[in-house]
């Protein structure tokens, strides 16, 4: 699609005003100012106007309160998946941005926009994730410091990045991590000699699980929520 058409489709600008914005240097494509309105943009291109990322209408952005017992996959004929909980016209279009274990509940993001989901999951984007963690044993102050400074996970060589720990009670914490290693939260707690009994994701970046959503329910993200990821 031509760049001026992309702008006119994704904003309130007329085609004429879109062209003006481009020639004035207000538009970037993949981080570079582009001043030719007839440039062809690919589906994966990140297009910004005055520093705000644009999205073509028609893309789907959802949050779900993932229930226990469903897997984070698009389809699996043997097990129920989070995507199975959506109506078929949505299910066929979306993928999951940041998986959860089968027994983890809470905030799951689903989208049709591959560029956007890359921003959620890319290690370079530093998108923090907050989990409510129910522990088998009370968290000692030494273990808290270890989580906050970095722990060595089994079979890995690099310490985890510093995490934030908020004590809710002796054996219930809110843990914010800035990476997404395999089974990271369970392995971090295992590395301190503890065991995770329950795990629930509360937040990704600035997107907080809507408390009105019952397990298995979903809603569209607001414009502000979806733009918060791209900032
Ligand atoms: N860390 C885990 O161990 N499991 C999850 O589902 C998410 C983060």
Coordinates of N, CA and C and ligand atoms in Angstrom, one line a residue:
X1 N 0.8 -1.2 0.0 CA 0.0 0.0 0.0 C 0.9 1.3 0.0
X2 N 0.5 2.3 -0.8 CA 1.2 3.5 -0.8 C 1.2 4.2 0.6
X3 N 2.3 4.9 0.9 CA 2.4 5.5 2.3 C 1.2 6.5 2.6
X4 N 0.9 7.3 1.6 CA -0.2 8.3 1.8 C -1.5 7.6 2.0
X5 N -1.7 6.5 1.4 CA -2.9 5.7 1.6 C -3.0 5.1 3.0
X6 N -1.8 4.6 3.4 CA -1.7 4.0 4.7 C -2.1 5.0 5.7
X7 N -1.6 6.2 5.6 CA -1.9 7.3 6.6 C -3.3 7.6 6.6
X8 N -3.9 7.8 5.4 CA -5.3 8.2 5.3 C -6.2 7.1 5.8
X9 N -5.8 5.8 5.7 CA -6.6 4.7 6.2 C -6.5 4.5 7.7
X10 N -5.3 4.9 8.3 CA -5.1 4.6 9.7 C -5.3 5.8 10.6
X11 N -5.6 7.0 10.0 CA -5.8 8.2 10.8 C -7.0 9.0 10.2
X12 N -7.3 10.1 10.8 CA -8.5 10.9 10.3 C -8.1 11.8 9.1
X13 N -6.8 11.8 8.7 CA -6.3 12.7 7.7 C -6.9 12.3 6.3
X14 N -7.2 13.4 5.5 CA -7.6 13.1 4.1 C -6.3 12.7 3.4
X15 N -6.5 12.2 2.2 CA -5.3 11.8 1.4 C -4.4 13.0 1.1
X16 N -5.0 14.2 0.9 CA -4.2 15.4 0.6 C -3.4 15.8 1.9
X17 N -4.1 15.8 3.1 CA -3.4 16.1 4.3 C -2.3 15.1 4.6
X18 N -2.6 13.8 4.3 CA -1.6 12.8 4.5 C -0.3 13.1 3.7
X19 N -0.5 13.4 2.5 CA 0.6 13.8 1.6 C 1.4 14.9 2.2
X20 N 0.7 15.9 2.7 CA 1.4 17.1 3.3 C 2.2 16.7 4.5
X21 N 1.6 15.8 5.4 CA 2.3 15.4 6.6 C 3.6 14.6 6.2
X22 N 3.5 13.9 5.1 CA 4.7 13.1 4.7 C 5.8 14.0 4.2
X23 N 5.4 15.0 3.3 CA 6.4 15.9 2.8 C 7.0 16.8 3.8
X24 N 6.2 17.0 4.9 CA 6.8 17.9 6.0 C 7.7 17.1 6.9
X25 N 7.9 15.8 6.7 CA 8.8 15.0 7.5 C 8.2 14.5 8.8
X26 N 6.9 14.4 8.9 CA 6.2 14.0 10.1 C 6.1 12.5 10.2
X27 N 6.5 11.8 9.1 CA 6.2 10.4 9.1 C 7.5 9.6 9.0
X28 N 7.5 8.5 9.8 CA 8.7 7.6 9.8 C 8.2 6.2 9.4
X29 N 9.0 5.5 8.7 CA 8.8 4.1 8.4 C 10.0 3.3 8.9
X30 N 9.7 2.4 9.8 CA 10.8 1.6 10.4 C 11.9 2.5 10.9
X31 N 11.5 3.6 11.6 CA 12.4 4.5 12.2 C 13.1 5.5 11.4
X32 N 12.8 5.5 10.1 CA 13.4 6.5 9.2 C 12.4 7.4 8.6
X33 N 12.7 8.7 8.6 CA 11.8 9.7 8.0 C 11.6 9.4 6.5
X34 N 10.4 9.3 6.0 CA 10.2 9.1 4.6 C 9.3 10.3 4.1
X35 N 9.8 10.9 3.0 CA 9.1 12.1 2.5 C 8.5 11.9 1.1
X36 N 8.4 10.6 0.7 CA 7.7 10.4 -0.6 C 6.4 9.6 -0.4
X37 N 5.4 10.3 -0.8 CA 4.0 9.7 -0.5 C 3.7 8.4 -1.2
X38 N 4.5 8.2 -2.3 CA 4.2 7.0 -3.1 C 5.0 5.8 -2.7
X39 N 5.8 5.9 -1.6 CA 6.5 4.8 -1.1 C 5.6 3.6 -0.8
X40 N 6.0 2.4 -1.2 CA 5.1 1.2 -0.9 C 5.5 0.7 0.5
X41 N 4.5 0.5 1.4 CA 4.8 0.0 2.7 C 4.4 -1.5 2.8
X42 N 5.2 -2.3 3.5 CA 4.9 -3.7 3.6 C 3.9 -3.9 4.8
X43 N 3.4 -5.0 4.9 CA 2.4 -5.3 6.1 C 3.2 -5.2 7.4
X44 N 4.5 -5.5 7.4 CA 5.2 -5.6 8.7 C 5.8 -4.2 9.0
X45 N 5.7 -3.2 8.1 CA 6.3 -1.9 8.4 C 5.7 -1.2 9.7
X46 N 6.6 -0.6 10.4 CA 6.2 0.2 11.6 C 6.1 1.7 11.1
X47 N 4.9 2.2 11.0 CA 4.7 3.5 10.5 C 4.3 4.5 11.6
X48 N 5.0 5.6 11.7 CA 4.7 6.5 12.8 C 4.4 7.9 12.3
X49 N 3.4 8.5 12.9 CA 3.1 9.9 12.6 C 3.4 10.7 13.9
X50 N 4.3 11.7 13.8 CA 4.6 12.5 14.9 C 5.0 11.7 16.1
X51 N 5.7 10.5 15.8 CA 6.2 9.7 16.9 C 5.2 8.7 17.4
X52 N 3.9 8.7 17.0 CA 3.0 7.7 17.5 C 2.8 6.6 16.4
X53 N 2.9 5.4 16.8 CA 2.7 4.3 15.8 C 1.3 4.2 15.3
X54 N 1.1 3.9 14.0 CA -0.2 3.8 13.4 C -0.5 2.4 13.2
X55 N -1.8 2.1 13.2 CA -2.3 0.7 13.0 C -3.4 0.8 12.0
X56 N -3.4 -0.1 11.0 CA -4.5 -0.2 10.0 C -5.7 -0.7 10.7
X57 N -6.9 -0.2 10.4 CA -8.1 -0.7 10.9 C -8.3 -2.1 10.5
X58 N -9.0 -2.9 11.3 CA -9.2 -4.3 10.9 C -8.3 -5.3 11.6
X59 N -7.2 -4.7 12.2 CA -6.4 -5.6 13.1 C -7.2 -5.9 14.3
X60 N -6.9 -7.0 15.0 CA -7.6 -7.4 16.2 C -6.6 -7.4 17.4
X61 N -7.0 -6.8 18.5 CA -6.2 -6.8 19.7 C -7.1 -7.1 20.9
X62 N -6.9 -8.2 21.5 CA -7.8 -8.7 22.6 C -7.0 -9.0 23.9
X63 N -7.6 -8.8 25.0 CA -7.1 -9.4 26.3 C -8.1 -10.4 26.7
X64 N -7.5 -11.5 27.3 CA -8.4 -12.6 27.8 C -7.9 -12.9 29.3
X65 N -8.9 -13.2 30.1 CA -8.5 -13.8 31.4 C -8.4 -15.3 31.2
X66 N -7.2 -15.8 31.0 CA -7.0 -17.2 30.7 C -7.4 -18.0 31.9
X67 N -8.3 -19.0 31.6 CA -8.6 -19.9 32.8 C -7.5 -21.0 32.9
X68 N -7.6 -21.7 34.1 CA -6.7 -22.8 34.3 C -7.1 -23.9 33.4
X69 N -6.1 -24.7 32.9 CA -6.4 -25.9 32.2 C -6.5 -25.8 30.7
X70 N -6.3 -24.6 30.1 CA -6.3 -24.4 28.7 C -4.9 -24.1 28.3
X71 N -4.5 -24.5 27.1 CA -3.1 -24.3 26.7 C -3.0 -23.0 25.8
X72 N -1.9 -22.3 25.8 CA -1.7 -21.1 25.0 C -1.2 -21.5 23.6
X73 N -2.2 -22.0 22.8 CA -1.8 -22.4 21.5 C -3.0 -22.0 20.6
X74 N -2.7 -21.9 19.3 CA -3.7 -21.5 18.3 C -4.7 -22.7 18.1
X75 N -4.1 -23.8 17.9 CA -5.0 -25.0 17.8 C -4.2 -26.3 18.2
X76 N -4.9 -27.1 18.9 CA -4.4 -28.4 19.3 C -5.6 -29.3 19.4
X77 N -5.6 -30.3 18.5 CA -6.8 -31.2 18.4 C -7.0 -32.0 19.7
X78 N -6.0 -32.2 20.5 CA -6.1 -33.0 21.7 C -6.5 -32.3 22.9
X79 N -6.2 -31.0 23.0 CA -6.4 -30.2 24.2 C -7.1 -28.9 24.0
X80 N -7.9 -28.4 24.9 CA -8.6 -27.1 24.7 C -7.5 -26.0 24.7
X81 N -7.7 -25.1 23.8 CA -6.7 -23.9 23.8 C -7.4 -22.6 24.1
X82 N -6.7 -21.6 24.4 CA -7.2 -20.3 24.7 C -8.0 -19.8 23.5
X83 N -7.5 -20.0 22.3 CA -8.1 -19.5 21.1 C -9.4 -20.2 20.8
X84 N -9.6 -21.4 21.3 CA -10.9 -22.1 21.2 C -12.0 -21.4 21.9
X85 N -11.6 -20.5 22.9 CA -12.6 -19.8 23.7 C -13.2 -18.6 22.9
X86 N -12.6 -18.3 21.8 CA -13.1 -17.1 21.0 C -14.1 -17.6 19.9
X87 N -15.0 -16.7 19.5 CA -15.9 -17.1 18.3 C -15.0 -17.4 17.1
X88 N -15.5 -18.2 16.2 CA -14.6 -18.7 15.1 C -14.1 -17.6 14.2
X89 N -14.9 -16.5 14.0 CA -14.4 -15.5 13.1 C -13.2 -14.7 13.7
X90 N -13.1 -14.7 15.0 CA -11.9 -14.1 15.6 C -10.8 -15.2 15.7
X91 N -11.2 -16.4 16.1 CA -10.2 -17.5 16.4 C -9.3 -17.7 15.1
X92 N -9.9 -17.6 14.0 CA -9.1 -17.9 12.8 C -8.1 -16.8 12.4
X93 N -8.2 -15.7 13.1 CA -7.3 -14.5 12.7 C -6.2 -14.2 13.7
X94 N -6.4 -14.7 14.9 CA -5.4 -14.2 16.0 C -4.4 -15.3 16.4
X95 N -3.3 -14.8 16.9 CA -2.3 -15.6 17.6 C -2.0 -15.0 19.0
X96 N -1.3 -15.8 19.8 CA -1.1 -15.4 21.2 C 0.2 -14.6 21.3
X97 N 0.2 -13.4 22.0 CA 1.4 -12.6 22.2 C 1.9 -12.8 23.6
X98 N 2.7 -13.8 23.8 CA 3.3 -14.1 25.1 C 2.5 -15.2 25.8
X99 N 3.0 -16.5 25.7 CA 2.3 -17.6 26.2 C 2.3 -17.7 27.7
X100 N 1.3 -18.5 28.2 CA 1.3 -18.9 29.6 C 1.2 -20.4 29.7
X101 N 1.7 -21.0 30.8 CA 1.6 -22.4 31.0 C 0.1 -22.8 31.2
X102 N -0.1 -24.1 31.0 CA -1.5 -24.6 31.0 C -2.1 -24.3 32.4
X103 N -1.3 -24.3 33.5 CA -1.9 -24.1 34.8 C -1.8 -22.7 35.3
X104 N -1.3 -21.8 34.4 CA -1.2 -20.3 34.8 C -2.5 -19.7 34.3
X105 N -3.0 -18.7 35.1 CA -4.2 -18.0 34.7 C -3.9 -16.5 34.5
X106 N -4.8 -15.8 34.0 CA -4.7 -14.3 34.0 C -4.5 -13.8 32.6
X107 N -3.8 -12.6 32.6 CA -3.7 -11.8 31.3 C -3.0 -12.5 30.2
X108 N -3.8 -12.7 29.1 CA -3.3 -13.2 27.9 C -3.7 -12.2 26.7
X109 N -2.7 -11.9 25.9 CA -3.0 -10.9 24.8 C -3.0 -11.8 23.5
X110 N -4.0 -11.4 22.7 CA -4.2 -12.1 21.4 C -4.4 -11.1 20.3
X111 N -3.8 -11.3 19.2 CA -3.8 -10.3 18.1 C -3.6 -10.9 16.8
X112 N -4.1 -10.1 15.8 CA -3.8 -10.5 14.4 C -2.6 -9.8 13.8
X113 N -2.0 -8.9 14.7 CA -0.9 -8.0 14.2 C 0.5 -8.6 14.7
X114 N 1.2 -9.2 13.7 CA 2.4 -9.8 14.0 C 3.5 -8.8 14.5
X115 N 3.5 -7.6 14.0 CA 4.5 -6.6 14.4 C 4.2 -6.2 15.8
X116 N 2.9 -6.0 16.2 CA 2.6 -5.6 17.6 C 3.0 -6.7 18.6
X117 N 2.7 -8.0 18.2 CA 3.0 -9.1 19.2 C 4.5 -9.2 19.3
X118 N 5.2 -8.9 18.3 CA 6.7 -8.9 18.4 C 7.2 -7.9 19.4
X119 N 6.5 -6.8 19.5 CA 6.9 -5.8 20.5 C 6.6 -6.2 21.9
X120 N 5.5 -7.0 22.0 CA 5.2 -7.5 23.4 C 6.2 -8.6 23.8
X121 N 6.7 -9.4 22.9 CA 7.5 -10.5 23.3 C 9.0 -10.3 23.1
X122 N 9.4 -9.4 22.3 CA 10.8 -9.2 22.0 C 11.6 -8.9 23.2
X123 N 12.7 -9.6 23.5 CA 13.6 -9.3 24.7 C 14.1 -7.9 24.6
X124 N 14.3 -7.4 23.4 CA 14.9 -6.1 23.3 C 13.9 -4.9 23.7
X125 N 12.6 -5.2 23.7 CA 11.6 -4.2 24.0 C 11.4 -4.0 25.5
X126 N 12.0 -4.9 26.3 CA 11.9 -4.7 27.8 C 10.5 -4.4 28.3
X127 N 9.6 -5.3 28.0 CA 8.2 -5.1 28.3 C 8.0 -5.9 29.6
X128 N 7.8 -5.2 30.8 CA 7.7 -6.0 32.1 C 6.4 -6.7 32.2
X129 N 6.5 -7.9 32.9 CA 5.3 -8.7 33.1 C 5.2 -8.9 34.6
X130 N 4.0 -8.7 35.2 CA 3.8 -8.9 36.6 C 2.9 -10.1 36.9
X131 N 3.3 -10.9 37.8 CA 2.6 -12.1 38.2 C 2.3 -12.1 39.7
X132 N 1.1 -12.6 40.0 CA 0.8 -12.9 41.4 C 1.2 -14.4 41.6
X133 N 2.1 -14.6 42.6 CA 2.6 -15.9 42.8 C 2.3 -16.5 44.2
X134 N 1.7 -17.6 44.2 CA 1.3 -18.3 45.5 C 2.4 -19.3 45.7
X135 N 3.0 -19.3 46.9 CA 4.2 -20.1 47.1 C 3.9 -21.2 48.1
X136 N 4.6 -22.3 48.0 CA 4.5 -23.5 48.9 C 5.0 -23.1 50.3
X137 N 6.1 -22.3 50.3 CA 6.8 -21.9 51.6 C 6.8 -20.4 51.6
X138 N 6.8 -19.9 52.9 CA 7.0 -18.4 53.0 C 8.3 -18.0 52.3
X139 N 8.3 -16.8 51.7 CA 9.5 -16.3 51.0 C 10.5 -15.7 52.0
X140 N 11.7 -16.2 52.2 CA 12.6 -15.7 53.1 C 13.2 -14.4 52.6
X141 N 13.8 -13.6 53.5 CA 14.3 -12.3 53.0 C 15.5 -12.5 52.1
X142 N 16.3 -13.7 52.3 CA 17.4 -13.9 51.4 C 16.9 -14.3 50.0
X143 N 15.8 -15.1 50.0 CA 15.3 -15.4 48.7 C 14.8 -14.2 47.9
X144 N 14.2 -13.3 48.7 CA 13.6 -12.0 48.1 C 14.8 -11.2 47.5
X145 N 15.9 -11.1 48.2 CA 17.0 -10.4 47.7 C 17.6 -11.1 46.4
X146 N 17.6 -12.4 46.5 CA 18.1 -13.2 45.3 C 17.2 -12.9 44.0
X147 N 15.9 -12.9 44.2 CA 15.0 -12.6 43.1 C 15.3 -11.2 42.6
X148 N 15.5 -10.3 43.5 CA 15.6 -8.9 43.2 C 16.9 -8.6 42.5
X149 N 18.0 -9.4 42.8 CA 19.3 -9.1 42.2 C 19.6 -10.0 41.0
X150 N 19.0 -11.2 40.9 CA 19.2 -12.1 39.8 C 19.5 -13.5 40.4
X151 N 18.9 -14.5 39.8 CA 19.2 -15.9 40.2 C 19.6 -16.7 39.0
X152 N 20.4 -17.8 39.3 CA 20.8 -18.7 38.2 C 19.8 -19.8 38.1
X153 N 19.2 -19.9 36.9 CA 18.2 -20.9 36.6 C 18.9 -22.2 36.3
X154 N 18.3 -23.4 36.6 CA 18.8 -24.7 36.3 C 19.2 -24.8 34.8
X155 N 20.3 -25.3 34.5 CA 20.8 -25.5 33.2 C 21.0 -24.2 32.4
X156 N 21.1 -23.1 33.1 CA 21.5 -21.8 32.4 C 22.7 -21.2 33.0
X157 N 23.3 -20.3 32.2 CA 24.6 -19.8 32.6 C 24.5 -18.3 33.0
X158 N 23.4 -17.7 32.6 CA 23.3 -16.2 32.8 C 22.3 -16.0 33.9
X159 N 22.6 -15.1 34.9 CA 21.6 -14.7 35.9 C 20.4 -14.1 35.3
X160 N 19.3 -14.3 36.0 CA 18.1 -13.5 35.5 C 18.3 -12.0 35.7
X161 N 17.6 -11.2 35.0 CA 17.7 -9.8 35.2 C 17.0 -9.4 36.6
X162 N 17.5 -8.3 37.2 CA 16.8 -8.0 38.5 C 15.3 -7.9 38.3
X163 N 14.6 -8.4 39.3 CA 13.1 -8.4 39.3 C 12.6 -7.6 40.5
X164 N 11.3 -7.3 40.4 CA 10.7 -6.5 41.6 C 9.8 -7.4 42.3
X165 N 10.0 -7.4 43.7 CA 9.1 -8.3 44.5 C 8.3 -7.4 45.5
X166 N 7.0 -7.7 45.4 CA 6.1 -7.0 46.4 C 5.5 -8.1 47.3
X167 N 5.7 -8.0 48.6 CA 5.2 -9.0 49.5 C 3.7 -8.8 49.7
X168 N 2.8 -9.7 49.4 CA 1.4 -9.5 49.7 C 1.1 -10.2 51.1
X169 N 1.7 -11.3 51.3 CA 1.8 -12.0 52.6 C 3.0 -12.9 52.6
X170 N 3.2 -13.7 53.6 CA 4.5 -14.5 53.7 C 4.7 -15.3 52.4
X171 N 3.6 -15.9 51.9 CA 3.8 -16.9 50.8 C 3.0 -16.4 49.6
X172 N 2.7 -15.2 49.5 CA 2.0 -14.6 48.3 C 2.8 -13.4 47.9
X173 N 3.3 -13.3 46.7 CA 4.1 -12.2 46.2 C 3.6 -11.7 44.9
X174 N 3.9 -10.4 44.5 CA 3.8 -10.0 43.2 C 5.2 -9.8 42.6
X175 N 5.5 -10.5 41.5 CA 6.8 -10.5 41.0 C 6.8 -9.9 39.6
X176 N 7.6 -8.9 39.3 CA 7.7 -8.3 38.0 C 9.0 -8.6 37.4
X177 N 8.9 -9.3 36.2 CA 10.2 -9.7 35.5 C 10.2 -8.9 34.2
X178 N 11.5 -8.8 33.7 CA 11.7 -8.1 32.4 C 12.2 -9.0 31.3
X179 N 12.0 -10.3 31.4 CA 12.4 -11.2 30.4 C 11.3 -12.2 30.2
X180 N 11.4 -13.2 29.3 CA 10.4 -14.2 29.1 C 11.1 -15.5 28.9
X181 N 11.9 -16.0 29.8 CA 12.5 -17.3 29.6 C 11.5 -18.4 29.9
X182 N 11.8 -19.6 29.4 CA 10.9 -20.7 29.5 C 10.6 -21.0 31.0
X183 N 9.3 -21.1 31.3 CA 8.8 -21.3 32.7 C 9.6 -20.4 33.7
X184 N 9.8 -19.2 33.3 CA 10.7 -18.4 34.1 C 10.4 -18.2 35.6
X185 N 9.1 -17.9 35.9 CA 8.7 -17.6 37.3 C 8.9 -18.9 38.1
X186 N 8.4 -20.0 37.6 CA 8.5 -21.2 38.4 C 9.9 -21.6 38.6
X187 N 10.8 -21.4 37.6 CA 12.2 -21.8 37.7 C 12.9 -20.8 38.7
X188 N 12.5 -19.5 38.6 CA 13.2 -18.6 39.6 C 12.9 -18.9 41.0
X189 N 11.6 -19.3 41.3 CA 11.3 -19.7 42.6 C 12.0 -21.0 43.0
X190 N 12.0 -21.9 42.1 CA 12.7 -23.2 42.3 C 14.2 -23.0 42.7
X191 N 14.8 -22.0 42.0 CA 16.2 -21.7 42.3 C 16.4 -21.1 43.7
X192 N 15.3 -20.7 44.3 CA 15.5 -20.2 45.7 C 15.0 -21.3 46.7
X193 N 14.8 -22.5 46.2 CA 14.4 -23.6 47.0 C 12.9 -23.6 47.4
X194 N 12.1 -22.8 46.7 CA 10.6 -22.8 46.9 C 9.9 -23.5 45.8
X195 N 8.6 -23.4 45.8 CA 7.8 -24.0 44.8 C 6.5 -23.2 44.5
X196 N 6.2 -23.0 43.2 CA 5.0 -22.2 42.9 C 3.8 -23.1 42.9
X197 N 2.8 -22.7 43.8 CA 1.6 -23.4 43.8 C 0.5 -22.8 42.9
X198 N 0.6 -21.5 42.7 CA -0.4 -20.9 41.8 C 0.2 -19.7 41.1
X199 N -0.1 -19.5 39.9 CA 0.5 -18.4 39.1 C -0.6 -17.7 38.3
X200 N -0.6 -16.4 38.4 CA -1.6 -15.6 37.7 C -1.0 -14.3 37.2
X201 N -1.1 -14.1 35.9 CA -0.5 -12.8 35.3 C -1.4 -11.7 35.4
X202 N -0.9 -10.6 36.0 CA -1.7 -9.4 36.3 C -1.5 -8.3 35.2
X203 N -0.3 -8.2 34.7 CA 0.0 -7.0 33.9 C 1.1 -7.3 32.9
X204 N 1.0 -6.7 31.7 CA 2.1 -6.7 30.7 C 2.3 -5.3 30.3
X205 N 3.5 -4.8 30.5 CA 3.7 -3.3 30.2 C 2.7 -2.5 31.0
X206 N 2.0 -1.7 30.3 CA 1.0 -0.8 31.0 C -0.4 -1.4 30.9
X207 N -0.5 -2.6 30.4 CA -1.9 -3.3 30.2 C -2.1 -4.2 31.4
X208 N -3.2 -3.8 32.2 CA -3.6 -4.6 33.4 C -4.8 -5.4 33.1
X209 N -4.8 -6.6 33.6 CA -6.0 -7.5 33.4 C -7.2 -6.8 33.9
X210 N -8.2 -6.7 33.1 CA -9.5 -6.0 33.5 C -10.2 -6.9 34.5
X211 N -10.4 -6.3 35.7 CA -11.0 -7.2 36.8 C -12.5 -7.6 36.5
X212 N -13.1 -7.0 35.5 CA -14.4 -7.4 35.1 C -14.5 -8.7 34.3
X213 N -13.3 -9.1 33.8 CA -13.3 -10.3 33.0 C -13.3 -11.6 33.9
X214 N -14.3 -12.4 33.7 CA -14.3 -13.7 34.4 C -13.3 -14.6 33.7
X215 N -12.8 -15.7 34.3 CA -12.0 -16.6 33.6 C -12.6 -17.1 32.3
X216 N -11.9 -17.0 31.2 CA -12.4 -17.4 29.8 C -13.0 -16.3 29.1
X217 N -13.3 -15.1 29.7 CA -13.9 -14.0 29.0 C -12.7 -13.1 28.4
X218 N -13.1 -12.3 27.4 CA -12.1 -11.5 26.7 C -12.8 -10.2 26.3
X219 N -12.0 -9.2 26.0 CA -12.5 -7.9 25.5 C -11.4 -7.3 24.6
X220 N -11.9 -6.4 23.7 CA -10.9 -5.7 22.9 C -10.1 -4.7 23.7
X221 N -8.8 -4.5 23.3 CA -8.0 -3.5 24.0 C -8.5 -2.2 23.6
X222 N -8.3 -1.2 24.5 CA -8.6 0.2 24.2 C -7.5 0.7 23.3
X223 N -7.7 1.8 22.6 CA -6.7 2.4 21.8 C -5.5 2.8 22.7
X224 N -5.7 3.2 23.9 CA -4.6 3.6 24.8 C -3.8 2.4 25.1
X225 N -4.5 1.3 25.5 CA -3.8 0.0 25.8 C -2.9 -0.4 24.7
X226 N -3.5 -0.4 23.5 CA -2.7 -1.0 22.4 C -1.5 -0.1 22.0
X227 N -1.7 1.2 22.1 CA -0.6 2.1 21.8 C 0.5 2.1 22.9
X228 N 0.1 1.7 24.1 CA 1.1 1.7 25.2 C 2.2 0.8 24.9
X229 N 2.0 -0.3 24.2 CA 3.0 -1.3 23.9 C 4.0 -0.7 22.9
X230 N 3.6 0.2 22.0 CA 4.5 0.6 21.0 C 5.3 1.9 21.4
X231 N 5.0 2.5 22.6 CA 5.7 3.7 22.9 C 7.1 3.5 23.2
Ligands
LIG1 N1 6.5 -18.1 34.1 C1 6.1 -19.4 34.3 O1 6.8 -20.2 35.0 N2 5.0 -19.8 33.8 C2 4.2 -19.0 33.1 O2 3.1 -19.4 32.6 C3 4.6 -17.6 32.9 C4 5.8 -17.2 33.4

